[in-house]
PDB file of C-alpha atoms in Angstrom:
ATOM      1  CA  UNK A1459      89.865  72.346  71.895  1.00 48.00           C
ATOM      2  CA  UNK A1460      91.549  74.763  74.290  1.00 53.00           C
ATOM      3  CA  UNK A1461      89.273  77.449  75.665  1.00 53.00           C
ATOM      4  CA  UNK A1462      90.146  81.088  75.189  1.00 60.00           C
ATOM      5  CA  UNK A1463      90.720  83.202  78.314  1.00 57.00           C
ATOM      6  CA  UNK A1464      87.571  85.195  77.630  1.00 61.00           C
ATOM      7  CA  UNK A1465      85.497  81.966  77.666  1.00 69.00           C
ATOM      8  CA  UNK A1466      86.722  80.821  81.102  1.00 78.00           C
ATOM      9  CA  UNK A1467      84.521  81.213  84.168  1.00 83.00           C
ATOM     10  CA  UNK A1468      85.758  83.009  87.263  1.00 83.00           C
ATOM     11  CA  UNK A1469      86.614  79.782  89.116  1.00 87.00           C
ATOM     12  CA  UNK A1470      88.354  78.339  86.072  1.00 86.00           C
ATOM     13  CA  UNK A1471      90.561  81.429  85.979  1.00 86.00           C
ATOM     14  CA  UNK A1472      91.261  81.003  89.698  1.00 86.00           C
ATOM     15  CA  UNK A1473      92.313  77.382  89.178  1.00 88.00           C
ATOM     16  CA  UNK A1474      94.476  78.259  86.184  1.00 88.00           C
ATOM     17  CA  UNK A1475      96.258  81.084  88.067  1.00 88.00           C
ATOM     18  CA  UNK A1476      96.315  79.389  91.478  1.00 89.00           C
ATOM     19  CA  UNK A1477     100.113  79.637  91.823  1.00 91.00           C
ATOM     20  CA  UNK A1478     100.164  83.390  91.247  1.00 90.00           C
ATOM     21  CA  UNK A1479      97.186  83.886  93.553  1.00 90.00           C
ATOM     22  CA  UNK A1480      98.876  81.907  96.331  1.00 93.00           C
ATOM     23  CA  UNK A1481     101.953  84.109  95.974  1.00 93.00           C
ATOM     24  CA  UNK A1482      99.731  87.193  96.385  1.00 91.00           C
ATOM     25  CA  UNK A1483      98.076  85.975  99.598  1.00 93.00           C
ATOM     26  CA  UNK A1484     100.788  87.237 102.037  1.00 93.00           C
ATOM     27  CA  UNK A1485     100.649  90.724 100.472  1.00 92.00           C
ATOM     28  CA  UNK A1486      96.841  90.750 100.565  1.00 93.00           C
ATOM     29  CA  UNK A1487      96.837  89.714 104.250  1.00 95.00           C
ATOM     30  CA  UNK A1488      99.447  92.368 105.094  1.00 94.00           C
ATOM     31  CA  UNK A1489      97.548  95.237 103.455  1.00 91.00           C
ATOM     32  CA  UNK A1490      94.211  94.044 104.847  1.00 93.00           C
ATOM     33  CA  UNK A1491      95.530  93.894 108.416  1.00 92.00           C
ATOM     34  CA  UNK A1492      97.621  97.077 108.454  1.00 90.00           C
ATOM     35  CA  UNK A1493      95.832  99.305 105.926  1.00 86.00           C
ATOM     36  CA  UNK A1494      92.152  98.346 105.894  1.00 90.00           C
ATOM     37  CA  UNK A1495      91.389  97.036 109.379  1.00 91.00           C
ATOM     38  CA  UNK A1496      92.601 100.282 111.077  1.00 87.00           C
ATOM     39  CA  UNK A1497      90.357 102.456 108.845  1.00 87.00           C
ATOM     40  CA  UNK A1498      87.469 102.681 111.369  1.00 88.00           C
ATOM     41  CA  UNK A1499      89.992 104.369 113.687  1.00 87.00           C
ATOM     42  CA  UNK A1500      89.602 107.517 111.555  1.00 88.00           C
ATOM     43  CA  UNK A1501      86.602 108.208 113.790  1.00 90.00           C
ATOM     44  CA  UNK A1502      88.989 109.271 116.570  1.00 90.00           C
ATOM     45  CA  UNK A1503      89.574 112.537 114.667  1.00 89.00           C
ATOM     46  CA  UNK A1504      85.941 113.519 115.357  1.00 91.00           C
ATOM     47  CA  UNK A1505      85.724 112.728 119.092  1.00 92.00           C
ATOM     48  CA  UNK A1506      87.210 114.005 122.319  1.00 89.00           C
ATOM     49  CA  UNK A1507      89.192 110.871 123.007  1.00 87.00           C
ATOM     50  CA  UNK A1508      89.667 109.480 126.488  1.00 85.00           C
ATOM     51  CA  UNK A1509      91.315 106.213 127.432  1.00 82.00           C
ATOM     52  CA  UNK A1510      88.491 104.908 129.609  1.00 85.00           C
ATOM     53  CA  UNK A1511      85.713 105.021 127.003  1.00 86.00           C
ATOM     54  CA  UNK A1512      87.792 104.155 123.935  1.00 85.00           C
ATOM     55  CA  UNK A1513      87.379 105.496 120.410  1.00 85.00           C
ATOM     56  CA  UNK A1514      83.706 104.749 119.841  1.00 87.00           C
ATOM     57  CA  UNK A1515      82.666 105.520 123.400  1.00 88.00           C
ATOM     58  CA  UNK A1516      84.266 108.978 123.491  1.00 89.00           C
ATOM     59  CA  UNK A1517      82.123 112.097 123.064  1.00 90.00           C
ATOM     60  CA  UNK A1518      81.555 113.138 119.422  1.00 91.00           C
ATOM     61  CA  UNK A1519      82.657 116.748 118.838  1.00 89.00           C
ATOM     62  CA  UNK A1520      82.528 116.990 115.030  1.00 87.00           C
ATOM     63  CA  UNK A1521      85.173 119.181 113.435  1.00 86.00           C
ATOM     64  CA  UNK A1522      86.421 120.797 116.663  1.00 87.00           C
ATOM     65  CA  UNK A1523      89.723 118.895 116.477  1.00 85.00           C
ATOM     66  CA  UNK A1524      90.429 120.447 113.084  1.00 84.00           C
ATOM     67  CA  UNK A1525      90.258 123.944 114.580  1.00 82.00           C
ATOM     68  CA  UNK A1526      93.677 123.217 116.093  1.00 75.00           C
ATOM     69  CA  UNK A1527      95.282 123.933 112.716  1.00 74.00           C
ATOM     70  CA  UNK A1528      92.645 126.168 111.156  1.00 75.00           C
ATOM     71  CA  UNK A1529      92.631 128.726 113.994  1.00 73.00           C
ATOM     72  CA  UNK A1530      96.370 128.690 114.631  1.00 67.00           C
ATOM     73  CA  UNK A1531      97.058 131.113 111.777  1.00 70.00           C
ATOM     74  CA  UNK A1532      99.849 128.807 110.619  1.00 78.00           C
ATOM     75  CA  UNK A1533      97.901 126.394 108.412  1.00 81.00           C
ATOM     76  CA  UNK A1534      98.705 128.106 105.104  1.00 85.00           C
ATOM     77  CA  UNK A1535     102.412 128.541 105.860  1.00 88.00           C
ATOM     78  CA  UNK A1536     102.761 125.000 107.219  1.00 88.00           C
ATOM     79  CA  UNK A1537     100.984 123.457 104.224  1.00 87.00           C
ATOM     80  CA  UNK A1538     102.956 125.620 101.791  1.00 90.00           C
ATOM     81  CA  UNK A1539     106.294 124.676 103.353  1.00 92.00           C
ATOM     82  CA  UNK A1540     105.405 120.981 103.475  1.00 92.00           C
ATOM     83  CA  UNK A1541     104.177 120.845  99.867  1.00 91.00           C
ATOM     84  CA  UNK A1542     107.049 122.905  98.416  1.00 93.00           C
ATOM     85  CA  UNK A1543     109.715 120.882 100.224  1.00 95.00           C
ATOM     86  CA  UNK A1544     108.132 117.615  99.117  1.00 93.00           C
ATOM     87  CA  UNK A1545     107.843 118.850  95.527  1.00 93.00           C
ATOM     88  CA  UNK A1546     111.552 119.665  95.557  1.00 94.00           C
ATOM     89  CA  UNK A1547     112.347 116.285  97.142  1.00 94.00           C
ATOM     90  CA  UNK A1548     110.200 114.386  94.622  1.00 93.00           C
ATOM     91  CA  UNK A1549     111.155 116.206  91.411  1.00 93.00           C
ATOM     92  CA  UNK A1550     114.840 116.803  92.098  1.00 95.00           C
ATOM     93  CA  UNK A1551     115.188 113.461  93.883  1.00 93.00           C
ATOM     94  CA  UNK A1552     113.778 111.472  90.971  1.00 93.00           C
ATOM     95  CA  UNK A1553     115.701 113.461  88.357  1.00 94.00           C
ATOM     96  CA  UNK A1554     118.977 112.948  90.216  1.00 95.00           C
ATOM     97  CA  UNK A1555     118.192 109.272  90.844  1.00 94.00           C
ATOM     98  CA  UNK A1556     117.620 108.711  87.105  1.00 94.00           C
ATOM     99  CA  UNK A1557     120.863 110.542  86.321  1.00 94.00           C
ATOM    100  CA  UNK A1558     122.840 108.447  88.828  1.00 93.00           C
ATOM    101  CA  UNK A1559     121.275 105.194  87.578  1.00 92.00           C
ATOM    102  CA  UNK A1560     122.256 106.044  83.997  1.00 92.00           C
ATOM    103  CA  UNK A1561     125.790 106.931  85.074  1.00 91.00           C
ATOM    104  CA  UNK A1562     126.146 103.634  86.914  1.00 90.00           C
ATOM    105  CA  UNK A1563     124.865 101.764  83.886  1.00 88.00           C
ATOM    106  CA  UNK A1564     127.466 103.425  81.663  1.00 86.00           C
ATOM    107  CA  UNK A1565     130.387 102.413  83.887  1.00 86.00           C
ATOM    108  CA  UNK A1566     132.453  99.694  82.251  1.00 83.00           C
ATOM    109  CA  UNK A1567     134.366  98.434  85.288  1.00 86.00           C
ATOM    110  CA  UNK A1568     132.176  96.052  87.330  1.00 85.00           C
ATOM    111  CA  UNK A1569     134.301  96.528  90.440  1.00 89.00           C
ATOM    112  CA  UNK A1570     134.141 100.327  90.254  1.00 89.00           C
ATOM    113  CA  UNK A1571     130.381 100.116  89.604  1.00 86.00           C
ATOM    114  CA  UNK A1572     129.819  98.004  92.743  1.00 88.00           C
ATOM    115  CA  UNK A1573     132.003 100.273  94.880  1.00 90.00           C
ATOM    116  CA  UNK A1574     130.171 103.355  93.571  1.00 88.00           C
ATOM    117  CA  UNK A1575     126.764 101.811  94.314  1.00 87.00           C
ATOM    118  CA  UNK A1576     127.834 100.957  97.857  1.00 88.00           C
ATOM    119  CA  UNK A1577     129.181 104.456  98.542  1.00 90.00           C
ATOM    120  CA  UNK A1578     126.023 106.069  97.173  1.00 89.00           C
ATOM    121  CA  UNK A1579     123.808 103.690  99.146  1.00 88.00           C
ATOM    122  CA  UNK A1580     125.510 104.153 102.535  1.00 90.00           C
ATOM    123  CA  UNK A1581     124.035 107.595 103.476  1.00 92.00           C
ATOM    124  CA  UNK A1582     120.533 106.091 103.409  1.00 92.00           C
ATOM    125  CA  UNK A1583     121.379 103.933 106.435  1.00 91.00           C
ATOM    126  CA  UNK A1584     122.691 106.823 108.530  1.00 90.00           C
ATOM    127  CA  UNK A1585     120.326 107.793 111.339  1.00 91.00           C
ATOM    128  CA  UNK A1586     118.633 111.184 111.023  1.00 91.00           C
ATOM    129  CA  UNK A1587     120.001 111.980 114.496  1.00 92.00           C
ATOM    130  CA  UNK A1588     123.551 111.486 113.223  1.00 93.00           C
ATOM    131  CA  UNK A1589     122.763 113.543 110.114  1.00 93.00           C
ATOM    132  CA  UNK A1590     121.594 116.391 112.353  1.00 92.00           C
ATOM    133  CA  UNK A1591     124.757 116.115 114.448  1.00 93.00           C
ATOM    134  CA  UNK A1592     126.923 116.099 111.311  1.00 93.00           C
ATOM    135  CA  UNK A1593     125.191 119.203 109.918  1.00 93.00           C
ATOM    136  CA  UNK A1594     125.544 121.012 113.254  1.00 93.00           C
ATOM    137  CA  UNK A1595     129.262 120.225 113.445  1.00 93.00           C
ATOM    138  CA  UNK A1596     129.701 121.539 109.916  1.00 93.00           C
ATOM    139  CA  UNK A1597     127.635 124.719 110.236  1.00 92.00           C
ATOM    140  CA  UNK A1598     127.641 125.794 113.843  1.00 90.00           C
ATOM    141  CA  UNK A1599     128.877 129.360 114.348  1.00 87.00           C
ATOM    142  CA  UNK A1600     131.523 128.887 117.046  1.00 85.00           C
ATOM    143  CA  UNK A1601     133.337 125.645 116.206  1.00 85.00           C
ATOM    144  CA  UNK A1602     131.818 124.474 112.915  1.00 89.00           C
ATOM    145  CA  UNK A1603     134.097 123.162 110.184  1.00 92.00           C
ATOM    146  CA  UNK A1604     132.835 125.653 107.586  1.00 92.00           C
ATOM    147  CA  UNK A1605     133.449 128.661 109.826  1.00 91.00           C
ATOM    148  CA  UNK A1606     136.868 127.313 110.829  1.00 92.00           C
ATOM    149  CA  UNK A1607     137.817 127.241 107.132  1.00 93.00           C
ATOM    150  CA  UNK A1608     136.386 130.729 106.557  1.00 91.00           C
ATOM    151  CA  UNK A1609     138.257 132.100 109.570  1.00 91.00           C
ATOM    152  CA  UNK A1610     141.549 130.565 108.411  1.00 91.00           C
ATOM    153  CA  UNK A1611     141.061 132.313 105.056  1.00 91.00           C
ATOM    154  CA  UNK A1612     140.489 135.671 106.760  1.00 88.00           C
ATOM    155  CA  UNK A1613     136.774 135.780 105.900  1.00 90.00           C
ATOM    156  CA  UNK A1614     133.794 136.575 108.116  1.00 90.00           C
ATOM    157  CA  UNK A1615     131.970 133.763 109.853  1.00 91.00           C
ATOM    158  CA  UNK A1616     128.716 132.476 108.386  1.00 91.00           C
ATOM    159  CA  UNK A1617     125.605 132.297 110.596  1.00 91.00           C
ATOM    160  CA  UNK A1618     123.229 129.829 108.900  1.00 92.00           C
ATOM    161  CA  UNK A1619     121.278 129.169 112.110  1.00 91.00           C
ATOM    162  CA  UNK A1620     120.233 132.827 112.106  1.00 90.00           C
ATOM    163  CA  UNK A1621     119.326 132.996 108.413  1.00 90.00           C
ATOM    164  CA  UNK A1622     116.014 131.309 107.422  1.00 91.00           C
ATOM    165  CA  UNK A1623     116.540 131.961 103.701  1.00 93.00           C
ATOM    166  CA  UNK A1624     119.435 129.508 103.259  1.00 94.00           C
ATOM    167  CA  UNK A1625     117.706 126.488 104.780  1.00 95.00           C
ATOM    168  CA  UNK A1626     115.386 125.510 101.908  1.00 94.00           C
ATOM    169  CA  UNK A1627     118.491 124.948  99.769  1.00 95.00           C
ATOM    170  CA  UNK A1628     120.451 123.257 102.574  1.00 95.00           C
ATOM    171  CA  UNK A1629     117.613 120.888 103.507  1.00 95.00           C
ATOM    172  CA  UNK A1630     117.054 119.861  99.880  1.00 95.00           C
ATOM    173  CA  UNK A1631     120.792 119.226  99.404  1.00 95.00           C
ATOM    174  CA  UNK A1632     120.954 117.141 102.600  1.00 95.00           C
ATOM    175  CA  UNK A1633     117.903 115.116 101.547  1.00 95.00           C
ATOM    176  CA  UNK A1634     119.346 114.451  98.087  1.00 95.00           C
ATOM    177  CA  UNK A1635     122.677 113.396  99.579  1.00 94.00           C
ATOM    178  CA  UNK A1636     120.955 110.875 101.834  1.00 93.00           C
ATOM    179  CA  UNK A1637     118.257 109.510  99.517  1.00 93.00           C
ATOM    180  CA  UNK A1638     119.634 109.567  95.970  1.00 92.00           C
ATOM    181  CA  UNK A1639     121.582 106.307  96.234  1.00 90.00           C
ATOM    182  CA  UNK A1640     118.537 104.431  97.525  1.00 90.00           C
ATOM    183  CA  UNK A1641     116.129 105.998  95.001  1.00 90.00           C
ATOM    184  CA  UNK A1642     118.432 105.174  92.084  1.00 91.00           C
ATOM    185  CA  UNK A1643     118.158 101.423  92.768  1.00 89.00           C
ATOM    186  CA  UNK A1644     114.685 101.146  91.200  1.00 89.00           C
ATOM    187  CA  UNK A1645     115.750 103.017  88.079  1.00 92.00           C
ATOM    188  CA  UNK A1646     118.979 101.046  87.819  1.00 90.00           C
ATOM    189  CA  UNK A1647     116.964  97.819  88.008  1.00 88.00           C
ATOM    190  CA  UNK A1648     114.650  99.109  85.265  1.00 89.00           C
ATOM    191  CA  UNK A1649     117.646  99.869  83.051  1.00 90.00           C
ATOM    192  CA  UNK A1650     118.952  96.347  83.648  1.00 87.00           C
ATOM    193  CA  UNK A1651     115.593  95.060  82.406  1.00 86.00           C
ATOM    194  CA  UNK A1652     115.899  96.766  79.026  1.00 86.00           C
ATOM    195  CA  UNK A1653     116.335  94.283  76.172  1.00 83.00           C
ATOM    196  CA  UNK A1654     120.080  93.902  75.587  1.00 81.00           C
ATOM    197  CA  UNK A1655     119.546  93.087  71.921  1.00 85.00           C
ATOM    198  CA  UNK A1656     117.983  96.507  71.393  1.00 86.00           C
ATOM    199  CA  UNK A1657     121.043  98.185  72.918  1.00 84.00           C
ATOM    200  CA  UNK A1658     123.387  96.072  70.813  1.00 85.00           C
ATOM    201  CA  UNK A1659     121.403  96.876  67.666  1.00 87.00           C
ATOM    202  CA  UNK A1660     121.697 100.580  68.452  1.00 86.00           C
ATOM    203  CA  UNK A1661     125.473 100.239  68.832  1.00 84.00           C
ATOM    204  CA  UNK A1662     125.708  98.397  65.506  1.00 85.00           C
ATOM    205  CA  UNK A1663     123.694 101.176  63.843  1.00 83.00           C
ATOM    206  CA  UNK A1664     126.245 103.697  65.097  1.00 84.00           C
ATOM    207  CA  UNK A1665     124.323 105.220  68.035  1.00 84.00           C
ATOM    208  CA  UNK A1666     126.658 106.786  70.591  1.00 86.00           C
ATOM    209  CA  UNK A1667     126.127 106.730  74.360  1.00 83.00           C
ATOM    210  CA  UNK A1668     124.058 109.922  74.485  1.00 88.00           C
ATOM    211  CA  UNK A1669     121.806 108.728  71.661  1.00 89.00           C
ATOM    212  CA  UNK A1670     121.200 105.385  73.381  1.00 89.00           C
ATOM    213  CA  UNK A1671     120.307 107.217  76.583  1.00 89.00           C
ATOM    214  CA  UNK A1672     117.964 109.621  74.790  1.00 89.00           C
ATOM    215  CA  UNK A1673     116.182 107.223  72.449  1.00 88.00           C
ATOM    216  CA  UNK A1674     116.243 103.924  74.373  1.00 90.00           C
ATOM    217  CA  UNK A1675     116.933 104.280  78.108  1.00 90.00           C
ATOM    218  CA  UNK A1676     114.865 107.380  78.938  1.00 91.00           C
ATOM    219  CA  UNK A1677     111.752 106.230  76.987  1.00 90.00           C
ATOM    220  CA  UNK A1678     112.043 102.824  78.677  1.00 89.00           C
ATOM    221  CA  UNK A1679     112.199 104.507  82.103  1.00 91.00           C
ATOM    222  CA  UNK A1680     109.186 106.733  81.442  1.00 89.00           C
ATOM    223  CA  UNK A1681     106.522 104.345  82.857  1.00 87.00           C
ATOM    224  CA  UNK A1682     108.589 103.758  86.018  1.00 89.00           C
ATOM    225  CA  UNK A1683     109.143 107.488  86.518  1.00 90.00           C
ATOM    226  CA  UNK A1684     105.437 108.308  86.127  1.00 88.00           C
ATOM    227  CA  UNK A1685     104.276 105.540  88.494  1.00 86.00           C
ATOM    228  CA  UNK A1686     106.819 106.486  91.190  1.00 88.00           C
ATOM    229  CA  UNK A1687     105.864 110.150  90.904  1.00 88.00           C
ATOM    230  CA  UNK A1688     102.187 109.292  91.330  1.00 85.00           C
ATOM    231  CA  UNK A1689     102.934 107.205  94.419  1.00 83.00           C
ATOM    232  CA  UNK A1690     105.155 109.946  95.869  1.00 87.00           C
ATOM    233  CA  UNK A1691     102.500 112.619  95.363  1.00 85.00           C
ATOM    234  CA  UNK A1692     100.210 110.734  97.755  1.00 81.00           C
ATOM    235  CA  UNK A1693     102.465 111.768 100.629  1.00 83.00           C
ATOM    236  CA  UNK A1694     103.159 115.298  99.453  1.00 87.00           C
ATOM    237  CA  UNK A1695     101.474 116.796 102.537  1.00 87.00           C
ATOM    238  CA  UNK A1696     103.344 114.500 104.921  1.00 87.00           C
ATOM    239  CA  UNK A1697     106.726 115.943 105.828  1.00 86.00           C
ATOM    240  CA  UNK A1698     109.954 114.205 106.755  1.00 88.00           C
ATOM    241  CA  UNK A1699     109.792 114.782 110.516  1.00 91.00           C
ATOM    242  CA  UNK A1700     113.118 113.093 111.284  1.00 91.00           C
ATOM    243  CA  UNK A1701     115.034 115.236 108.816  1.00 92.00           C
ATOM    244  CA  UNK A1702     113.509 118.576 109.824  1.00 93.00           C
ATOM    245  CA  UNK A1703     113.403 118.081 113.577  1.00 93.00           C
ATOM    246  CA  UNK A1704     116.910 116.700 113.947  1.00 93.00           C
ATOM    247  CA  UNK A1705     118.489 119.409 111.793  1.00 93.00           C
ATOM    248  CA  UNK A1706     116.382 122.459 112.702  1.00 92.00           C
ATOM    249  CA  UNK A1707     115.332 121.449 116.210  1.00 87.00           C
ATOM    250  CA  UNK A1708     113.480 124.147 118.135  1.00 87.00           C
ATOM    251  CA  UNK A1709     115.032 127.232 116.571  1.00 89.00           C
ATOM    252  CA  UNK A1710     112.129 129.711 116.170  1.00 90.00           C
ATOM    253  CA  UNK A1711     114.213 132.002 113.944  1.00 93.00           C
ATOM    254  CA  UNK A1712     114.107 129.384 111.188  1.00 93.00           C
ATOM    255  CA  UNK A1713     110.417 128.453 111.484  1.00 92.00           C
ATOM    256  CA  UNK A1714     109.127 130.751 108.677  1.00 91.00           C
ATOM    257  CA  UNK A1715     110.937 128.674 106.017  1.00 92.00           C
ATOM    258  CA  UNK A1716     111.475 125.328 107.737  1.00 93.00           C
ATOM    259  CA  UNK A1717     108.389 124.621 109.833  1.00 92.00           C
ATOM    260  CA  UNK A1718     106.241 121.812 108.415  1.00 92.00           C
ATOM    261  CA  UNK A1719     102.996 120.256 109.639  1.00 89.00           C
ATOM    262  CA  UNK A1720     104.690 117.408 111.538  1.00 88.00           C
ATOM    263  CA  UNK A1721     107.133 119.599 113.475  1.00 90.00           C
ATOM    264  CA  UNK A1722     104.418 122.118 114.380  1.00 87.00           C
ATOM    265  CA  UNK A1723     102.049 119.414 115.607  1.00 84.00           C
ATOM    266  CA  UNK A1724     104.842 117.770 117.592  1.00 86.00           C
ATOM    267  CA  UNK A1725     105.693 121.001 119.404  1.00 84.00           C
ATOM    268  CA  UNK A1726     102.035 121.817 120.005  1.00 78.00           C
ATOM    269  CA  UNK A1727     101.177 118.398 121.445  1.00 76.00           C
ATOM    270  CA  UNK A1728     104.497 117.590 123.126  1.00 75.00           C
ATOM    271  CA  UNK A1729     103.383 118.742 126.573  1.00 68.00           C
ATOM    272  CA  UNK A1730      99.703 117.772 126.250  1.00 69.00           C
ATOM    273  CA  UNK A1731      99.415 114.914 123.789  1.00 69.00           C
ATOM    274  CA  UNK A1732      95.987 114.346 122.307  1.00 74.00           C
ATOM    275  CA  UNK A1733      95.182 111.394 120.049  1.00 78.00           C
ATOM    276  CA  UNK A1734      92.218 113.200 118.506  1.00 84.00           C
ATOM    277  CA  UNK A1735      94.188 116.288 117.505  1.00 82.00           C
ATOM    278  CA  UNK A1736      97.005 114.234 115.983  1.00 81.00           C
ATOM    279  CA  UNK A1737      94.480 112.066 114.124  1.00 85.00           C
ATOM    280  CA  UNK A1738      92.687 115.116 112.782  1.00 86.00           C
ATOM    281  CA  UNK A1739      95.956 116.427 111.343  1.00 85.00           C
ATOM    282  CA  UNK A1740      96.707 113.019 109.811  1.00 84.00           C
ATOM    283  CA  UNK A1741      93.205 112.900 108.323  1.00 87.00           C
ATOM    284  CA  UNK A1742      93.681 116.355 106.803  1.00 86.00           C
ATOM    285  CA  UNK A1743      96.983 115.257 105.235  1.00 86.00           C
ATOM    286  CA  UNK A1744      95.456 112.050 103.872  1.00 85.00           C
ATOM    287  CA  UNK A1745      92.490 113.829 102.273  1.00 87.00           C
ATOM    288  CA  UNK A1746      94.704 116.426 100.575  1.00 85.00           C
ATOM    289  CA  UNK A1747      97.099 113.694  99.392  1.00 85.00           C
ATOM    290  CA  UNK A1748      94.194 111.625  98.044  1.00 87.00           C
ATOM    291  CA  UNK A1749      92.798 114.584  96.096  1.00 88.00           C
ATOM    292  CA  UNK A1750      96.227 115.338  94.593  1.00 86.00           C
ATOM    293  CA  UNK A1751      96.819 111.710  93.544  1.00 85.00           C
ATOM    294  CA  UNK A1752      93.357 111.403  91.971  1.00 88.00           C
ATOM    295  CA  UNK A1753      93.779 114.704  90.111  1.00 88.00           C
ATOM    296  CA  UNK A1754      97.245 113.907  88.765  1.00 85.00           C
ATOM    297  CA  UNK A1755      96.197 110.346  87.876  1.00 85.00           C
ATOM    298  CA  UNK A1756      93.221 111.744  85.934  1.00 88.00           C
ATOM    299  CA  UNK A1757      95.529 114.074  83.991  1.00 87.00           C
ATOM    300  CA  UNK A1758      97.987 111.259  83.269  1.00 84.00           C
ATOM    301  CA  UNK A1759      95.138 109.008  82.134  1.00 86.00           C
ATOM    302  CA  UNK A1760      94.019 111.643  79.653  1.00 87.00           C
ATOM    303  CA  UNK A1761      97.541 112.054  78.255  1.00 85.00           C
ATOM    304  CA  UNK A1762      98.968 108.518  78.517  1.00 81.00           C
ATOM    305  CA  UNK A1763      96.335 105.972  79.671  1.00 81.00           C
ATOM    306  CA  UNK A1764      98.903 103.151  79.917  1.00 78.00           C
ATOM    307  CA  UNK A1765     100.890 105.033  82.577  1.00 75.00           C
ATOM    308  CA  UNK A1766      98.011 105.797  84.975  1.00 78.00           C
ATOM    309  CA  UNK A1767      97.503 103.910  88.230  1.00 75.00           C
ATOM    310  CA  UNK A1768      93.952 102.885  87.271  1.00 76.00           C
TER     311      UNK A1768
END
């Protein structure tokens, strides 16, 4: 008589699932080596690090390294900018990625679908340095393409690099342009995994394209959307340094609306780099991100337990 799964011992379950466990070993080794083994290095955020004595031999100074941000007077504005930008990136980015994935799925021509995917995917591989150069050539006051067009139409030149208010919109648009194609891949793959018979049955029952999207595709994508949002929220306090630094650079006029934690720390430590200060900032970001993920996961678990991380 075949034993039920609940009657098997731990080692019997290991033997039965040995193939799956062997496939997991490389991932387990990777995360152990690069995510768990470096954890004791967090201690560097609480010492005055010097190269000769190493992390655990350096003098313990408690929370002094955290005063770098707390006493700068910029902590609130930096955290606010970082969180708000990331919220816009996450919410708008995922919404647009779902929209693009659905559009691609509705295309009938396979050739046009492949060409569209490739075109949408290409911006993701463009270096942030080149993106910054492209934006500068478009928007710069003297010889930028936008101002050349405005001048030819008899209009006044636009000075975006002197106007902090326009950059939240511009930065979000640039991010969406570069990331949407890549982000849509996961959702497109999820749509491809939907049971084809269910879609065919809906067509037979007279459901049009919008009804299939509303009642079949979007509900099927809901678990994927929730899980990806939860993962993204973990890094909500960690800004996209490459995007902000290469586009904004060191323009103090724009700092009130574009300065994030990473760019501020980079400028502050550029001339006198300090491992302890940088680690303290990273520790602060990790703690805030952890609290946000745990809080949102708790809320999700109360509403839809099947969609929570744990």
